[in-house]
mmCIF file of C-alpha atoms in Angstrom:
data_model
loop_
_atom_site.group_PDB
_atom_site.id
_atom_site.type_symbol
_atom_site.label_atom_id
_atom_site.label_comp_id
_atom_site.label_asym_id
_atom_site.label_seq_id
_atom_site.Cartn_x
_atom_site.Cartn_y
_atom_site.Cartn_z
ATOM 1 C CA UNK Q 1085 94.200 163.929 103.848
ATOM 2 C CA UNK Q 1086 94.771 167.469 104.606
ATOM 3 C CA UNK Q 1087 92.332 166.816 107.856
ATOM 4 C CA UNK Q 1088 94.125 163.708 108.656
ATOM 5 C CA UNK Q 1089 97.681 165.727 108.846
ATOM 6 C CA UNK Q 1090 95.940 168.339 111.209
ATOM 7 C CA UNK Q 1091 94.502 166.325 113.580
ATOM 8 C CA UNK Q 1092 98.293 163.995 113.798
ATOM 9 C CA UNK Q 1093 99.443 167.478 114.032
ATOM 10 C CA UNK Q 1094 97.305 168.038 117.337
ATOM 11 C CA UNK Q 1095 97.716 164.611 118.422
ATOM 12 C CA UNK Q 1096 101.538 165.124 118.735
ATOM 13 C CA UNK Q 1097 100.884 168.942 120.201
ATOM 14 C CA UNK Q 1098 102.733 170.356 117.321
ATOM 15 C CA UNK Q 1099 102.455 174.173 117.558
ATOM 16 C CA UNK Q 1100 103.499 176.828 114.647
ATOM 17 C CA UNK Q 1101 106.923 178.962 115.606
ATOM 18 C CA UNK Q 1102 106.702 182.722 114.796
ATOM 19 C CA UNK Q 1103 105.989 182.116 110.815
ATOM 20 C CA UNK Q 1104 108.004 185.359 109.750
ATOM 21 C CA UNK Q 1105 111.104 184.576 111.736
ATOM 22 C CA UNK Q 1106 111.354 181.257 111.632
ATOM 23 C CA UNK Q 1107 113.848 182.063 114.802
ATOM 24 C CA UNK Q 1108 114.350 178.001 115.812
ATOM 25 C CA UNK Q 1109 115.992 177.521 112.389
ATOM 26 C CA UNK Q 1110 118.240 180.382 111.995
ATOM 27 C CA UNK Q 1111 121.905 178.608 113.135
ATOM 28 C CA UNK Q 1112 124.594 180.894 114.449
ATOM 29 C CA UNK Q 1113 127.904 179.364 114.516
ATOM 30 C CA UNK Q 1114 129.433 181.786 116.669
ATOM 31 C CA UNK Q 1115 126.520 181.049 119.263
ATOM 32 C CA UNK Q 1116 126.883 177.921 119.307
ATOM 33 C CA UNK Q 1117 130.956 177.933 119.506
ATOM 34 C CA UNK Q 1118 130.220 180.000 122.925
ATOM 35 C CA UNK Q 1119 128.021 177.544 124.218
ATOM 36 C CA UNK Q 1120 130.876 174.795 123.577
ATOM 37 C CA UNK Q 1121 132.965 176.949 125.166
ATOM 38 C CA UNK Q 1122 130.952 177.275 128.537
ATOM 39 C CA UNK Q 1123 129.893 173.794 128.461
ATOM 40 C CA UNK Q 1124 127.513 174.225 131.467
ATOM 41 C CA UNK Q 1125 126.384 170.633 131.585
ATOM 42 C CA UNK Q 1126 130.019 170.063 133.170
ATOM 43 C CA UNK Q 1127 128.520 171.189 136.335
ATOM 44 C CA UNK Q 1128 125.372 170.222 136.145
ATOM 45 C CA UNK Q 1129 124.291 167.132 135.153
ATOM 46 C CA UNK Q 1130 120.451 167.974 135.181
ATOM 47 C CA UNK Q 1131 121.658 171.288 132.736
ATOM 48 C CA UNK Q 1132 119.089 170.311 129.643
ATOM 49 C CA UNK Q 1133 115.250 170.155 130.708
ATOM 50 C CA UNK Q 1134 113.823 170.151 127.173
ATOM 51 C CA UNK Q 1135 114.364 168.904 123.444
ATOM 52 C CA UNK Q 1136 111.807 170.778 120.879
ATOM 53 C CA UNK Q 1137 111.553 168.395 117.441
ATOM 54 C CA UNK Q 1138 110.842 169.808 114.359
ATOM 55 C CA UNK Q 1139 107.429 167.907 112.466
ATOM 56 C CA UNK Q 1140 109.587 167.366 109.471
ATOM 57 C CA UNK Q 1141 112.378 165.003 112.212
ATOM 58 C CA UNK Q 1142 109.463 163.769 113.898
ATOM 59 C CA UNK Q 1143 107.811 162.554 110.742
ATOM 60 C CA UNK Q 1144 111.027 160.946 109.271
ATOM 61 C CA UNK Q 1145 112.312 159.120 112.221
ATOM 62 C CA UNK Q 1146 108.546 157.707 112.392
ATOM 63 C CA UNK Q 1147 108.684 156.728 109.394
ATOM 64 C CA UNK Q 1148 112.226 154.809 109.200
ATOM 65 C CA UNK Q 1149 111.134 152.848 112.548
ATOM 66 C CA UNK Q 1150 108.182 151.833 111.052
ATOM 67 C CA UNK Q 1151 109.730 150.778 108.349
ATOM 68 C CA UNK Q 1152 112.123 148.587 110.294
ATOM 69 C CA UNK Q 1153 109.368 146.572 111.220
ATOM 70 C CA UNK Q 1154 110.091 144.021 114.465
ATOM 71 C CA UNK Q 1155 113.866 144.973 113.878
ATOM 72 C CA UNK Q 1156 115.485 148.034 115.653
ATOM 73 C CA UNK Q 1157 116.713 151.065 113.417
ATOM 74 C CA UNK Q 1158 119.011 153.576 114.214
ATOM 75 C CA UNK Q 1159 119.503 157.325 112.980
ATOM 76 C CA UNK Q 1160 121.241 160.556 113.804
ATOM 77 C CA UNK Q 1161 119.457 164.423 114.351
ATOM 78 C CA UNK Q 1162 120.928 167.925 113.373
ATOM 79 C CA UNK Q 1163 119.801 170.625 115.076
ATOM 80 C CA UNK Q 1164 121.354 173.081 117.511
ATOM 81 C CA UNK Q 1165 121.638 174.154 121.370
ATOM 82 C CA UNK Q 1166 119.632 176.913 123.152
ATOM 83 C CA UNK Q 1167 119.921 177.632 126.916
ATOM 84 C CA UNK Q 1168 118.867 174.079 128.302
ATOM 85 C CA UNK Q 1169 116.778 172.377 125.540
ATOM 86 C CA UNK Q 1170 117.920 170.789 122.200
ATOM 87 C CA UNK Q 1171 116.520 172.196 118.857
ATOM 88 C CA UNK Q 1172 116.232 169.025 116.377
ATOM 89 C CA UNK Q 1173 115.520 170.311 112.694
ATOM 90 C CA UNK Q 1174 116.333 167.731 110.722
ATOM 91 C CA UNK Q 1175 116.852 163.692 111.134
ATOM 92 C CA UNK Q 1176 118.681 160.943 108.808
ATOM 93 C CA UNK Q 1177 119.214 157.344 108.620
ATOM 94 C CA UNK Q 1178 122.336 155.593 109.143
ATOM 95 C CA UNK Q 1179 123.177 152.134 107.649
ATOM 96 C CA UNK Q 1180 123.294 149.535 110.337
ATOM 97 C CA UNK Q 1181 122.047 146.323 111.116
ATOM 98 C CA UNK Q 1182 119.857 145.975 113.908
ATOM 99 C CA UNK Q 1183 118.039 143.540 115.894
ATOM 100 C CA UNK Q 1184 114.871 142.770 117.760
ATOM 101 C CA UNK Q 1185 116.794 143.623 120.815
ATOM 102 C CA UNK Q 1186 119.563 145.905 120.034
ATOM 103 C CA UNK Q 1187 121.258 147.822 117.225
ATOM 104 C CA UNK Q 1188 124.683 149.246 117.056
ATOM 105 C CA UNK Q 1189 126.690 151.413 114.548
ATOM 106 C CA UNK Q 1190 129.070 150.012 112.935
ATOM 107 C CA UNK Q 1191 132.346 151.028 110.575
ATOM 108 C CA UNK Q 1192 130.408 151.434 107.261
ATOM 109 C CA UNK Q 1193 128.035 153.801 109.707
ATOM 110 C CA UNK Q 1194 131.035 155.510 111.310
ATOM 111 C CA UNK Q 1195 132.560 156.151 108.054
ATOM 112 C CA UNK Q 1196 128.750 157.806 106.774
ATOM 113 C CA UNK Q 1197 128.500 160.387 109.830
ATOM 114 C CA UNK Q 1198 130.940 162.780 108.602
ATOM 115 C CA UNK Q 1199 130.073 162.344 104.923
ATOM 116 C CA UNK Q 1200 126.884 163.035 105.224
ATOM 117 C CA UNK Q 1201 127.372 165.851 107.504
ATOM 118 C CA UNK Q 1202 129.674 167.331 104.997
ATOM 119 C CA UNK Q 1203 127.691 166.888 102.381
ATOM 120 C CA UNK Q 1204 124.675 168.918 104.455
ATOM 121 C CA UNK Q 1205 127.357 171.807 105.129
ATOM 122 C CA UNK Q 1206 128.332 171.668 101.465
ATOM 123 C CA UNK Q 1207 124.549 172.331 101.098
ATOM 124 C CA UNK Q 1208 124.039 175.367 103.558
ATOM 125 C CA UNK Q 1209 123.007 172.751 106.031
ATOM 126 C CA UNK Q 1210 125.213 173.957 108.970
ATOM 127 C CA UNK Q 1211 123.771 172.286 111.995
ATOM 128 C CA UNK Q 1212 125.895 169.605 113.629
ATOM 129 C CA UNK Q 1213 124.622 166.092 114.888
ATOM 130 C CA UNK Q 1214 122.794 166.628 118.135
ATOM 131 C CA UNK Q 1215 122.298 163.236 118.909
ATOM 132 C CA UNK Q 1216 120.920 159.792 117.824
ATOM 133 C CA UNK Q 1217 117.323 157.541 117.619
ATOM 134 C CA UNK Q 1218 116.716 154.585 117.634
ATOM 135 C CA UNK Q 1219 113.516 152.004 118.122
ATOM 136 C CA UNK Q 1220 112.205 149.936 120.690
ATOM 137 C CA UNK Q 1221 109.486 147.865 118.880
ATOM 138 C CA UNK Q 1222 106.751 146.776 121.173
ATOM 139 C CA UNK Q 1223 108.913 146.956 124.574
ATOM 140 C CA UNK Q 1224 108.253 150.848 125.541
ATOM 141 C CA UNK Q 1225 110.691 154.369 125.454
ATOM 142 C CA UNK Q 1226 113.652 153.612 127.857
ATOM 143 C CA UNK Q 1227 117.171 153.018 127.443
ATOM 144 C CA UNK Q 1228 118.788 149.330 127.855
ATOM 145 C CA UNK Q 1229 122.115 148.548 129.140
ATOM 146 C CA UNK Q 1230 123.522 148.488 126.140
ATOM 147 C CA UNK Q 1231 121.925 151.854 124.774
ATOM 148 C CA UNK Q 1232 123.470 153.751 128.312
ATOM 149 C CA UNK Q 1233 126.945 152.719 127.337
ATOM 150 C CA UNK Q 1234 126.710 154.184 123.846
ATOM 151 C CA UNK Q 1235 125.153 157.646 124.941
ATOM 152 C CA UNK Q 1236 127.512 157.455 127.941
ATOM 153 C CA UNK Q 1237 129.983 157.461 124.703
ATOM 154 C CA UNK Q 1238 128.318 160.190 123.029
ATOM 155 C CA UNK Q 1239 128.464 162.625 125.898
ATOM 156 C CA UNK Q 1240 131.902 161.583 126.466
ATOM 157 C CA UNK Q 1241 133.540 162.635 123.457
ATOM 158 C CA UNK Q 1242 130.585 164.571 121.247
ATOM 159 C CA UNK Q 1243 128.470 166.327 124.258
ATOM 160 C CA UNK Q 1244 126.254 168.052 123.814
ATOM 161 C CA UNK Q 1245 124.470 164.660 122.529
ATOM 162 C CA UNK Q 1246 121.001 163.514 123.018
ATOM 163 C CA UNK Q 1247 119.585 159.907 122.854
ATOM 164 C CA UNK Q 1248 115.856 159.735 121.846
ATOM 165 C CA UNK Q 1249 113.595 156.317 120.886
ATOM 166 C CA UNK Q 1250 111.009 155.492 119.355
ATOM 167 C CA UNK Q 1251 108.264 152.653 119.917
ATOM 168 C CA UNK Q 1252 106.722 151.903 116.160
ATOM 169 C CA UNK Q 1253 104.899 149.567 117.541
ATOM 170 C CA UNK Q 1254 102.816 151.755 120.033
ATOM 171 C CA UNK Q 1255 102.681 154.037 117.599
ATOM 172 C CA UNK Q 1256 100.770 152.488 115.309
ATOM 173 C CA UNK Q 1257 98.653 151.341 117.720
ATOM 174 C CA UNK Q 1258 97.777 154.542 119.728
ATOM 175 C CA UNK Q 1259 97.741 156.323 116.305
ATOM 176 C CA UNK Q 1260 100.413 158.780 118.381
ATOM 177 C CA UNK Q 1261 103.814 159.075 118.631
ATOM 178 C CA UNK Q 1262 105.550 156.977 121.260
ATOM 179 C CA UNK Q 1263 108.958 159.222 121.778
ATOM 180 C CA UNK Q 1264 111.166 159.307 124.628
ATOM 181 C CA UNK Q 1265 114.632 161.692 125.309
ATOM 182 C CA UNK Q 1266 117.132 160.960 127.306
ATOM 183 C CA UNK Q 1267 120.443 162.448 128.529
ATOM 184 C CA UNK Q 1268 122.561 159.821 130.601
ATOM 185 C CA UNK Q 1269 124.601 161.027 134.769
ATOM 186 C CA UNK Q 1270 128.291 160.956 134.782
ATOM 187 C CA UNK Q 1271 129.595 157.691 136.091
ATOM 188 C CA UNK Q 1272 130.256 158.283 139.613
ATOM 189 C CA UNK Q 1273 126.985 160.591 139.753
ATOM 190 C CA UNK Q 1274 124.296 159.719 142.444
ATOM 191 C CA UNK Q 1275 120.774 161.344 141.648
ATOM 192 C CA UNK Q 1276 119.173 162.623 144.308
ATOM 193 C CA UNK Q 1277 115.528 161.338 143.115
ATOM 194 C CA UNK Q 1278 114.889 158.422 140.670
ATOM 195 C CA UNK Q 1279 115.294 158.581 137.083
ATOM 196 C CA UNK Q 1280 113.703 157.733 134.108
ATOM 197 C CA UNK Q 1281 111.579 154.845 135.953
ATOM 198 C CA UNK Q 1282 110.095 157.442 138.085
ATOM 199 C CA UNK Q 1283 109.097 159.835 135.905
ATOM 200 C CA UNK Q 1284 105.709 158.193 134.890
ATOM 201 C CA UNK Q 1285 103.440 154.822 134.530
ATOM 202 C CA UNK Q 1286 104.182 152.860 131.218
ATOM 203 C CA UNK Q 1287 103.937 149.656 130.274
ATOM 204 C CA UNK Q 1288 107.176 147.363 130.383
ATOM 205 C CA UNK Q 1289 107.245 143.338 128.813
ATOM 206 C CA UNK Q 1290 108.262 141.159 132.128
ATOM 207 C CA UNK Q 1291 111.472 140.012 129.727
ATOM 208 C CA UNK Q 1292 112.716 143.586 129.741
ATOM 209 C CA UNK Q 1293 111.636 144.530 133.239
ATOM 210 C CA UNK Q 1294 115.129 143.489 134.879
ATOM 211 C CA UNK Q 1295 117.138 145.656 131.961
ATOM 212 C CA UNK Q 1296 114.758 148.585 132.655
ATOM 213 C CA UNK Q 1297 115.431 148.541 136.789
ATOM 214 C CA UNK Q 1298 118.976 147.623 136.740
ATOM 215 C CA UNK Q 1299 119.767 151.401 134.478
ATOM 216 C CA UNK Q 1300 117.064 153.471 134.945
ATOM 217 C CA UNK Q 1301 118.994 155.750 137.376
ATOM 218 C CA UNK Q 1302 121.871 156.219 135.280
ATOM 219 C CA UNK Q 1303 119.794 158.500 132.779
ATOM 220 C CA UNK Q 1304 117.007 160.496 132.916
ATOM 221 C CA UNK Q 1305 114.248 162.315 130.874
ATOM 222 C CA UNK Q 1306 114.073 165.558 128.905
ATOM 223 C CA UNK Q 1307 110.758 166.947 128.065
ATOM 224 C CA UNK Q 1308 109.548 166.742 124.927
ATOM 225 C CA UNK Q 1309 107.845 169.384 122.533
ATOM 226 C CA UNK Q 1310 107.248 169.780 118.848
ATOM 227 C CA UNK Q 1311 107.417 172.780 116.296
ATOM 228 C CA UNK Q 1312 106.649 173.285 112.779
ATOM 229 C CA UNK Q 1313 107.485 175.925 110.894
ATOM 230 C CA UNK Q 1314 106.509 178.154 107.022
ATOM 231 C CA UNK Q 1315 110.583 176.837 105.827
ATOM 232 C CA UNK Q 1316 109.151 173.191 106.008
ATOM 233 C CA UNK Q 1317 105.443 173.138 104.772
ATOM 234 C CA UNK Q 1318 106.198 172.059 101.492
ATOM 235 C CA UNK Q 1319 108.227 169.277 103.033
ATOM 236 C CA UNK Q 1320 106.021 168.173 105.461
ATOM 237 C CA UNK Q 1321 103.454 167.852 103.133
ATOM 238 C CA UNK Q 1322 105.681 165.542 100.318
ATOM 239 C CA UNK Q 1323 106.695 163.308 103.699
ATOM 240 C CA UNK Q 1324 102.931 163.197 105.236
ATOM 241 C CA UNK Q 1325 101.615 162.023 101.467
ATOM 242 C CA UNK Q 1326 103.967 158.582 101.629
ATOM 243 C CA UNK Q 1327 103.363 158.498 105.489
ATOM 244 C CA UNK Q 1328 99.448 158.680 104.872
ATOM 245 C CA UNK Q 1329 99.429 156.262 102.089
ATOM 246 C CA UNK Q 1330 101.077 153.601 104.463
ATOM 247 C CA UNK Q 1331 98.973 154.414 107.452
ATOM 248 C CA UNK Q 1332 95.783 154.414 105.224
ATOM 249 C CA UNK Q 1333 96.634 151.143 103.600
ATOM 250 C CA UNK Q 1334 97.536 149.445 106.992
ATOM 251 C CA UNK Q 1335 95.509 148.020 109.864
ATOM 252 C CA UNK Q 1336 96.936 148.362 113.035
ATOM 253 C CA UNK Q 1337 95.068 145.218 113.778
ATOM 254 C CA UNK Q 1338 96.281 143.513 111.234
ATOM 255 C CA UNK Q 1339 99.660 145.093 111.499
ATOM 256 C CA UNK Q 1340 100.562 144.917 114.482
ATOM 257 C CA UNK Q 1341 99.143 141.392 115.493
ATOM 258 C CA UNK Q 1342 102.561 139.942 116.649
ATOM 259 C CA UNK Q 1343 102.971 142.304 118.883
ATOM 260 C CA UNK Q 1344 98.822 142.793 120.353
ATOM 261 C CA UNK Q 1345 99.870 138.609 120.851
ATOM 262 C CA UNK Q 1346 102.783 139.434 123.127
ATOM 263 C CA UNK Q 1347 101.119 142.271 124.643
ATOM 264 C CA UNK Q 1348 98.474 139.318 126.035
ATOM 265 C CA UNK Q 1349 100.963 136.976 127.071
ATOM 266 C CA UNK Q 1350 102.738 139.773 128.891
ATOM 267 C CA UNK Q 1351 99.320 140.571 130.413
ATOM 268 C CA UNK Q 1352 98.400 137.538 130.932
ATOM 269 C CA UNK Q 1353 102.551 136.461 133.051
ATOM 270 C CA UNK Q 1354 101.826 139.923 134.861
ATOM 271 C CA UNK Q 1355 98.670 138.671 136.232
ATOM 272 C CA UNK Q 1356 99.279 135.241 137.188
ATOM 273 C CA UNK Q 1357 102.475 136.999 139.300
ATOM 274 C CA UNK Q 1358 100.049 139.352 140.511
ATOM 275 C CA UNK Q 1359 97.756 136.391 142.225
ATOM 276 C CA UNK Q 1360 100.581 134.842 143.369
ATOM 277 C CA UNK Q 1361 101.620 137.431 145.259
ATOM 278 C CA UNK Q 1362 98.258 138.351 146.494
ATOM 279 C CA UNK Q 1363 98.212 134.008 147.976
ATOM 280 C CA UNK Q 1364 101.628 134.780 149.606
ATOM 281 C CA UNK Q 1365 100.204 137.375 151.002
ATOM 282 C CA UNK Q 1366 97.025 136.286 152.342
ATOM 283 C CA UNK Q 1367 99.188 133.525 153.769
ATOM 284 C CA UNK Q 1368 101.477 135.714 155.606
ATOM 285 C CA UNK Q 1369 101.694 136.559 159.139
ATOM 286 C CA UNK Q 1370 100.515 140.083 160.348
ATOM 287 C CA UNK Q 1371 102.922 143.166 161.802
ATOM 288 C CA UNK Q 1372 104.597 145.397 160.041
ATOM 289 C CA UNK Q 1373 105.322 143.469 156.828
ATOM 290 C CA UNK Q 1374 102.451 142.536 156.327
ATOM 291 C CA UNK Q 1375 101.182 145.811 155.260
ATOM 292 C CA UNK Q 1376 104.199 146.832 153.057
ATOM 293 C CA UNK Q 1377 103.608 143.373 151.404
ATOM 294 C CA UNK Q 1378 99.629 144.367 150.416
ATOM 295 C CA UNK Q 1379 100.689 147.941 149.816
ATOM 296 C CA UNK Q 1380 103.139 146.327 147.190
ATOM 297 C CA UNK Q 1381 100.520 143.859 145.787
ATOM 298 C CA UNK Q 1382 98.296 147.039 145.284
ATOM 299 C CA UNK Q 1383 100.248 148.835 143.258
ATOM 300 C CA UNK Q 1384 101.376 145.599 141.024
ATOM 301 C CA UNK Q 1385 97.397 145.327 140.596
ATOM 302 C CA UNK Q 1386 96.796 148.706 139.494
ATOM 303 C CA UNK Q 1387 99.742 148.140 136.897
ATOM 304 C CA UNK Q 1388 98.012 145.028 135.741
ATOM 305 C CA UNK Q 1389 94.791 146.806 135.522
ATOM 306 C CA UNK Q 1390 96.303 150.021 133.737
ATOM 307 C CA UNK Q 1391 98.191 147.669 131.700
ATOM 308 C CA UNK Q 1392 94.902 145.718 130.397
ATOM 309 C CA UNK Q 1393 93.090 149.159 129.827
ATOM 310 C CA UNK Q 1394 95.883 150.007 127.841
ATOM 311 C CA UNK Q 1395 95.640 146.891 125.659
ATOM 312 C CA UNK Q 1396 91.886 146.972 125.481
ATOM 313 C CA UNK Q 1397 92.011 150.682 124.070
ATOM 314 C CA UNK Q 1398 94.322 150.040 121.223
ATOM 315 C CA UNK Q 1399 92.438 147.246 120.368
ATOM 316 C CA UNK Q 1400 89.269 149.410 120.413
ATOM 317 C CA UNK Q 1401 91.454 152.402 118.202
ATOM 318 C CA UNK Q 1402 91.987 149.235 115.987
ATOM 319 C CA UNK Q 1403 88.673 148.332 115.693
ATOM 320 C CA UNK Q 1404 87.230 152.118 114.911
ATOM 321 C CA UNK Q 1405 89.668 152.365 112.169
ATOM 322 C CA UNK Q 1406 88.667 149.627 110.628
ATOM 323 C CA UNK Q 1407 85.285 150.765 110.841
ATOM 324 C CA UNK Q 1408 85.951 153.821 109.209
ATOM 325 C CA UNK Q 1409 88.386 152.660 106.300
ATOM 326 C CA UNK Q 1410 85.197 150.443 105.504
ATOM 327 C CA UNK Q 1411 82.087 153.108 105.691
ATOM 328 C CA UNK Q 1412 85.052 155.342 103.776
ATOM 329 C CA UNK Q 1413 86.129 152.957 100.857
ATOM 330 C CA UNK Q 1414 83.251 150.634 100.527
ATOM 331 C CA UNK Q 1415 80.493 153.304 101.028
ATOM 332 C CA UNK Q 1416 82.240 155.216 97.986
ATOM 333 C CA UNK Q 1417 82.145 151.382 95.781
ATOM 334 C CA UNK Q 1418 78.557 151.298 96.653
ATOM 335 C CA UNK Q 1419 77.362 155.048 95.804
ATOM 336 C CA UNK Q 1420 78.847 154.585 92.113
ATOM 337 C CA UNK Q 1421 77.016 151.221 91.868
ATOM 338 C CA UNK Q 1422 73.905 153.482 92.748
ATOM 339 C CA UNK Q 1423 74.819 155.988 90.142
ATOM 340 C CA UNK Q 1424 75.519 153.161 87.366
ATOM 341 C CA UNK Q 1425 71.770 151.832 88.063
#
């Protein structure tokens, strides 16, 4: 188990802070009353660059989106600001009823907030809600329509706010942690470059691909790093036990066949539009559009291709854990036999 936890550890790039400080947990309320006071995102909309998650955050929001299944969760973080990058220490649930396709907070949530946050304070727990998750199963790390309006919200009235989200789905499948971290532009802001859609290749289901182009350059992405710490080893360690016992117990085969099925049919849509547009293009006239229309049927092949190599090695992560559960459990049923005899 212990080997298990260390190699998630390196999977996520989870690196040990200064173990006799413990500096990214020590909270300054004066420091961060200045920093309200400056407010330097005002004038620049690009102001935070990073977000560093503590293992103990990252663990627990994994956890409650897995646990919400093919239904979308939501949660808030605590943590603090430093220069341009968010410091998330610590993560909670909040009681709301989500969807497959969205999930809002509503007045029994709004009315836990600043309970619980009291409660933390009450505690010693002094760091303030940075921002909030929430999970995308099976459809990818982006923000929807409906998820820009509410962190447009957020920055309106409780900036400095951050808006991360998590894919369970992918998760279990990749055996890593699917994350994303968003901040959204003002409303009249143009950016000069694209945003989140042209930060990097993933894979987006054709239904979402319209709600992914129409508001991916009203936000864009933070970079993300993790951080673990001496203060939370004991912690860690109580959370990794229940989230080992679940992983261990689970195939992601098995577990995630619903959405390994719609990752095929997506495939499957993607390359039937692909050929279509290859015929339409064969068909076509020469000039000048003619060669933006094969440059553009190139690069929806190599998605198609990236996307199927994708598929193919989750299925094959699948399939080697599987193998190992069995060589693991069944190999131990079969030396006691030996021993019996």
């Amino acid at each position: 188990m212990a080997t298990a936890m260390k190699n998630w550890e390196l999977d996520n790039s989870i690196q040990l802070v200064d173990p006799h400080r413990d500096a990214l947990y020590a909270y300054s309320a004066s420091e961060q009353k200045a920093v309200q006071d400056a407010k330097p995102w005002r004038s620049d909309p690009h102001h935070f660059k990073n977000v560093r998650i503590s293992a103990v955050a990252l663990l627990k929001m994994v956890m409650h989106a897995r646990s919400g299944g093919s239904l979308e969760i939501m949660g808030l973080m605590q943590g603090k600001i430093m220069g341009d990058t968010f410091i998330v220490t610590d993560a909670f649930r909040l009681p709301v009823e989500g969807t497959e396709t969205r999930v809002n907070a509503q007045e029994e949530a709004n009315e836990y907030m600043p309970a619980f946050l009291q409660s933390c304070r009450d505690a010693g727990q002094m760091e303030n809600a940075v921002g909030w998750y929430h999970s995308h199963p099976g459809y990818g790390c982006w923000l929807s329509g409906v998820d820009v309006t509410t962190q447009m919200t957020q920055q309106t009235f409780q900036d400095p706010f951050l808006a991360v989200v998590i894919d369970p789905d992918r998760t279990i499948s990749a055996g890593k942690v699917e994350i994303g971290a968003f901040r959204t532009f003002p409303e009249n802001y143009k950016p000069a470059a694209e945003g989140a859609a042209g930060d990097g290749y993933q894979t987006i289901p054709l239904a979402k691909a319209e709600d992914f182009g129409a508001h991916a350059s009203r936000y864009y992405a933070l970079e993300i790093s993790h951080f673990k710490s001496t203060l939370d080893t004991q912690l860690l360690e109580l959370l990794w036990n229940k989230y080992w016992v679940a992983t261990l117990s689970q195939s992601p085969l098995f577990t995630n066949r619903e959405y390994s099925s719609k990752q095929m049919l997506d495939l499957s849509a993607k390359i039937k539009m692909a050929e279509k547009g290859v015929q339409m293009g064969a068909r076509g006239g020469g000039g000048g559009g003619q060669s933006s229309r094969r440059e553009g049927n190139e690069r929806l092949l190599d998605k198609v291709v990236r996307d199927g190599n994708k598929i193919a090695g989750e299925e094959i992560t699948g399939l080697l854990a599987g193998v190992v559960k069995d060589r693991l459990f069944n190999g131990v049923g079969a030396a006691a036999r030996v021993e019996k005899t």
